[in-house]
GROMACS .gro file of C-alpha atoms in nm:
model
  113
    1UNK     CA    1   0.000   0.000   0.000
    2UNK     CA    2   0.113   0.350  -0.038
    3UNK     CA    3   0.138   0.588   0.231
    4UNK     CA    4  -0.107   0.868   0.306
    5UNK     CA    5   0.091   1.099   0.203
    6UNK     CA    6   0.167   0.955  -0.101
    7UNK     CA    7  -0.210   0.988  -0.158
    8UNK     CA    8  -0.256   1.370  -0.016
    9UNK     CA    9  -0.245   1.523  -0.374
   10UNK     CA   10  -0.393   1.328  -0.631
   11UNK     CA   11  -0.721   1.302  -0.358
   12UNK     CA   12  -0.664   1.697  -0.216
   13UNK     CA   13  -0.733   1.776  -0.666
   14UNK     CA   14  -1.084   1.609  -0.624
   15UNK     CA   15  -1.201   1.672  -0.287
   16UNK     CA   16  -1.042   1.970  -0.090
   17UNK     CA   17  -1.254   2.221  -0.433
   18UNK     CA   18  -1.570   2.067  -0.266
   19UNK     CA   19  -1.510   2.033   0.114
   20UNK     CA   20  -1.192   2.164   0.221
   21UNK     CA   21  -0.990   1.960   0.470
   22UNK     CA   22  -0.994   1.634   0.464
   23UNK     CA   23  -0.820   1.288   0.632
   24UNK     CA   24  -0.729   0.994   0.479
   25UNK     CA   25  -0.690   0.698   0.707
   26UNK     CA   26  -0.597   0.370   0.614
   27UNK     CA   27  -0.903   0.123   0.597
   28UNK     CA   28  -0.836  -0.262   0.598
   29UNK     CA   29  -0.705  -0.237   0.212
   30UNK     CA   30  -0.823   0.072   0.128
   31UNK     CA   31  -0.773   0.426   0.258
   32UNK     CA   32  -1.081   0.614   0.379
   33UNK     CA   33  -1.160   0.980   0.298
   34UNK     CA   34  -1.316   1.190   0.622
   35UNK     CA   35  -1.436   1.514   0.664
   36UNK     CA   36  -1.598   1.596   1.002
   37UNK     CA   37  -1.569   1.226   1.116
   38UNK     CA   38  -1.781   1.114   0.842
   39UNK     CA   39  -1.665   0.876   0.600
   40UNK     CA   40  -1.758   0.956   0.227
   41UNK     CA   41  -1.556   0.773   0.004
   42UNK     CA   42  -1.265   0.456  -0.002
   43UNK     CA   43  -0.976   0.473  -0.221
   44UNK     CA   44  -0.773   0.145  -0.371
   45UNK     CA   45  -0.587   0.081  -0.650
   46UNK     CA   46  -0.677   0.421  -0.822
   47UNK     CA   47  -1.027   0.363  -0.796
   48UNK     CA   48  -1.272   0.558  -0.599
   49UNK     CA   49  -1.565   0.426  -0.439
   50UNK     CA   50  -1.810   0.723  -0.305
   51UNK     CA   51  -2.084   0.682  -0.029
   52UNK     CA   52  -2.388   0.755  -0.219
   53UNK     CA   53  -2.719   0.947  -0.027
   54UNK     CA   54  -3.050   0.747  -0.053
   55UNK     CA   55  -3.116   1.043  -0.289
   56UNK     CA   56  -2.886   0.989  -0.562
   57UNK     CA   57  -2.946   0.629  -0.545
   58UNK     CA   58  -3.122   0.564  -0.886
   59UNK     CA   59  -2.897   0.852  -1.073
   60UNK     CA   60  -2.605   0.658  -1.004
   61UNK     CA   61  -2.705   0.337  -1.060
   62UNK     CA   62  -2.811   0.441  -1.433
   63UNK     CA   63  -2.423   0.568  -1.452
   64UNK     CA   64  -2.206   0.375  -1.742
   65UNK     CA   65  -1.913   0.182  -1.544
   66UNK     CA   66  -2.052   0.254  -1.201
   67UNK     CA   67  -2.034  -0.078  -0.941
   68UNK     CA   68  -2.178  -0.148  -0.627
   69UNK     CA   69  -1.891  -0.230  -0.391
   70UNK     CA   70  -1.843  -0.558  -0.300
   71UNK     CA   71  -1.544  -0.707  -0.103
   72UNK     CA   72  -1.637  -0.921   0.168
   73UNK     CA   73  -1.294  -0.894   0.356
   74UNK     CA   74  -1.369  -0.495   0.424
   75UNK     CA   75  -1.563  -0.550   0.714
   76UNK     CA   76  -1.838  -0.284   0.676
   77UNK     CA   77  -2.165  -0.268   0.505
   78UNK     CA   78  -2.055  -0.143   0.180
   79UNK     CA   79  -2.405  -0.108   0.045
   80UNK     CA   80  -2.364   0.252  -0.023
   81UNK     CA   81  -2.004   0.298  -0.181
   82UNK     CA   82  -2.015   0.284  -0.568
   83UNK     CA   83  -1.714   0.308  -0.768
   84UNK     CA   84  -1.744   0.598  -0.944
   85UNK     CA   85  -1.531   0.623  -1.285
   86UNK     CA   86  -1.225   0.902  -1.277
   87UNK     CA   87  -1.430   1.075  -1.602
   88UNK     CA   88  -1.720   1.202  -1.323
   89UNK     CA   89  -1.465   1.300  -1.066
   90UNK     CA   90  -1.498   1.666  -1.170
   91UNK     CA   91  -1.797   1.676  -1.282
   92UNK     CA   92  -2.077   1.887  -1.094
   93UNK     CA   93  -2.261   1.615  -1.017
   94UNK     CA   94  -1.968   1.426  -0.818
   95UNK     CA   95  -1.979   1.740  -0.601
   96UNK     CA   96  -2.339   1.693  -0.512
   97UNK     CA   97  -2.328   1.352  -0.428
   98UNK     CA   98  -2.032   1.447  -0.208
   99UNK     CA   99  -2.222   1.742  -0.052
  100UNK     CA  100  -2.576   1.516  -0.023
  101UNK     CA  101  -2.404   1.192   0.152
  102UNK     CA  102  -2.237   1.496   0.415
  103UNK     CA  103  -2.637   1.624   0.465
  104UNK     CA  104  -2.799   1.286   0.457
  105UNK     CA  105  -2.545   1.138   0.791
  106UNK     CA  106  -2.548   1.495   0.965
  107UNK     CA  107  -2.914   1.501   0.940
  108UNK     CA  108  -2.874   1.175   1.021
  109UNK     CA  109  -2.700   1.197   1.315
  110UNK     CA  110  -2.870   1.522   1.433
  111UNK     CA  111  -3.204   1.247   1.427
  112UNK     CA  112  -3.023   1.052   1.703
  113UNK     CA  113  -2.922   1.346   1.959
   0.00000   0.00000   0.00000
């Protein structure tokens, strides 16, 4: 695996236009992308895999190339992360569905307190 660090720049081009600073923590064979404690997206083998809001759902799953997660050795419910292919990564709908999933688990977690 690379290191974090080695990671910092390619990732800080598609995420810190959209939500400023972010970690990246490793994440059993993947690295995990955090802002505010909230996981949105995991990285591996330069492919991304975004947490998608119940909202965008159905948009994404009409998306050419664009694959439901599924690695049983990750050891979370990866129901939500979709691999999203690098030609959407700037698009302006990549930075709603990074800027929904933040709104859906606030709201979300606002609902529990």
């Amino acid at each position: 695996m690379k290191s974090v660090n080695e990671l910092k720049a390619p990732l800080s081009a598609i995420f810190t236009p959209l939500i400023g600073e972010f970690r990246i923590k490793t994440y059993f064979s993947y690295y995990g992308i955090f802002k505010d404690k909230i996981m949105l997206a995991l990285y591996k083998d330069e492919q991304l895999y975004l947490r998608i809001a119940k909202t965008d759902l159905e948009e994404i799953k009409l998306l050419p190339n664009t694959l439901l997660l599924e690695d049983p050795n990750v050891g979370l419910a990866t129901k939500s992360f979709y691999k999203i292919p690098s030609e959407f990564w700037e698009s302006t709908n990549f930075a709603q569905w990074v800027k929904n999933i933040i709104h859906q688990i606030q709201s979300e977690q606002e609902a529990i307190l």
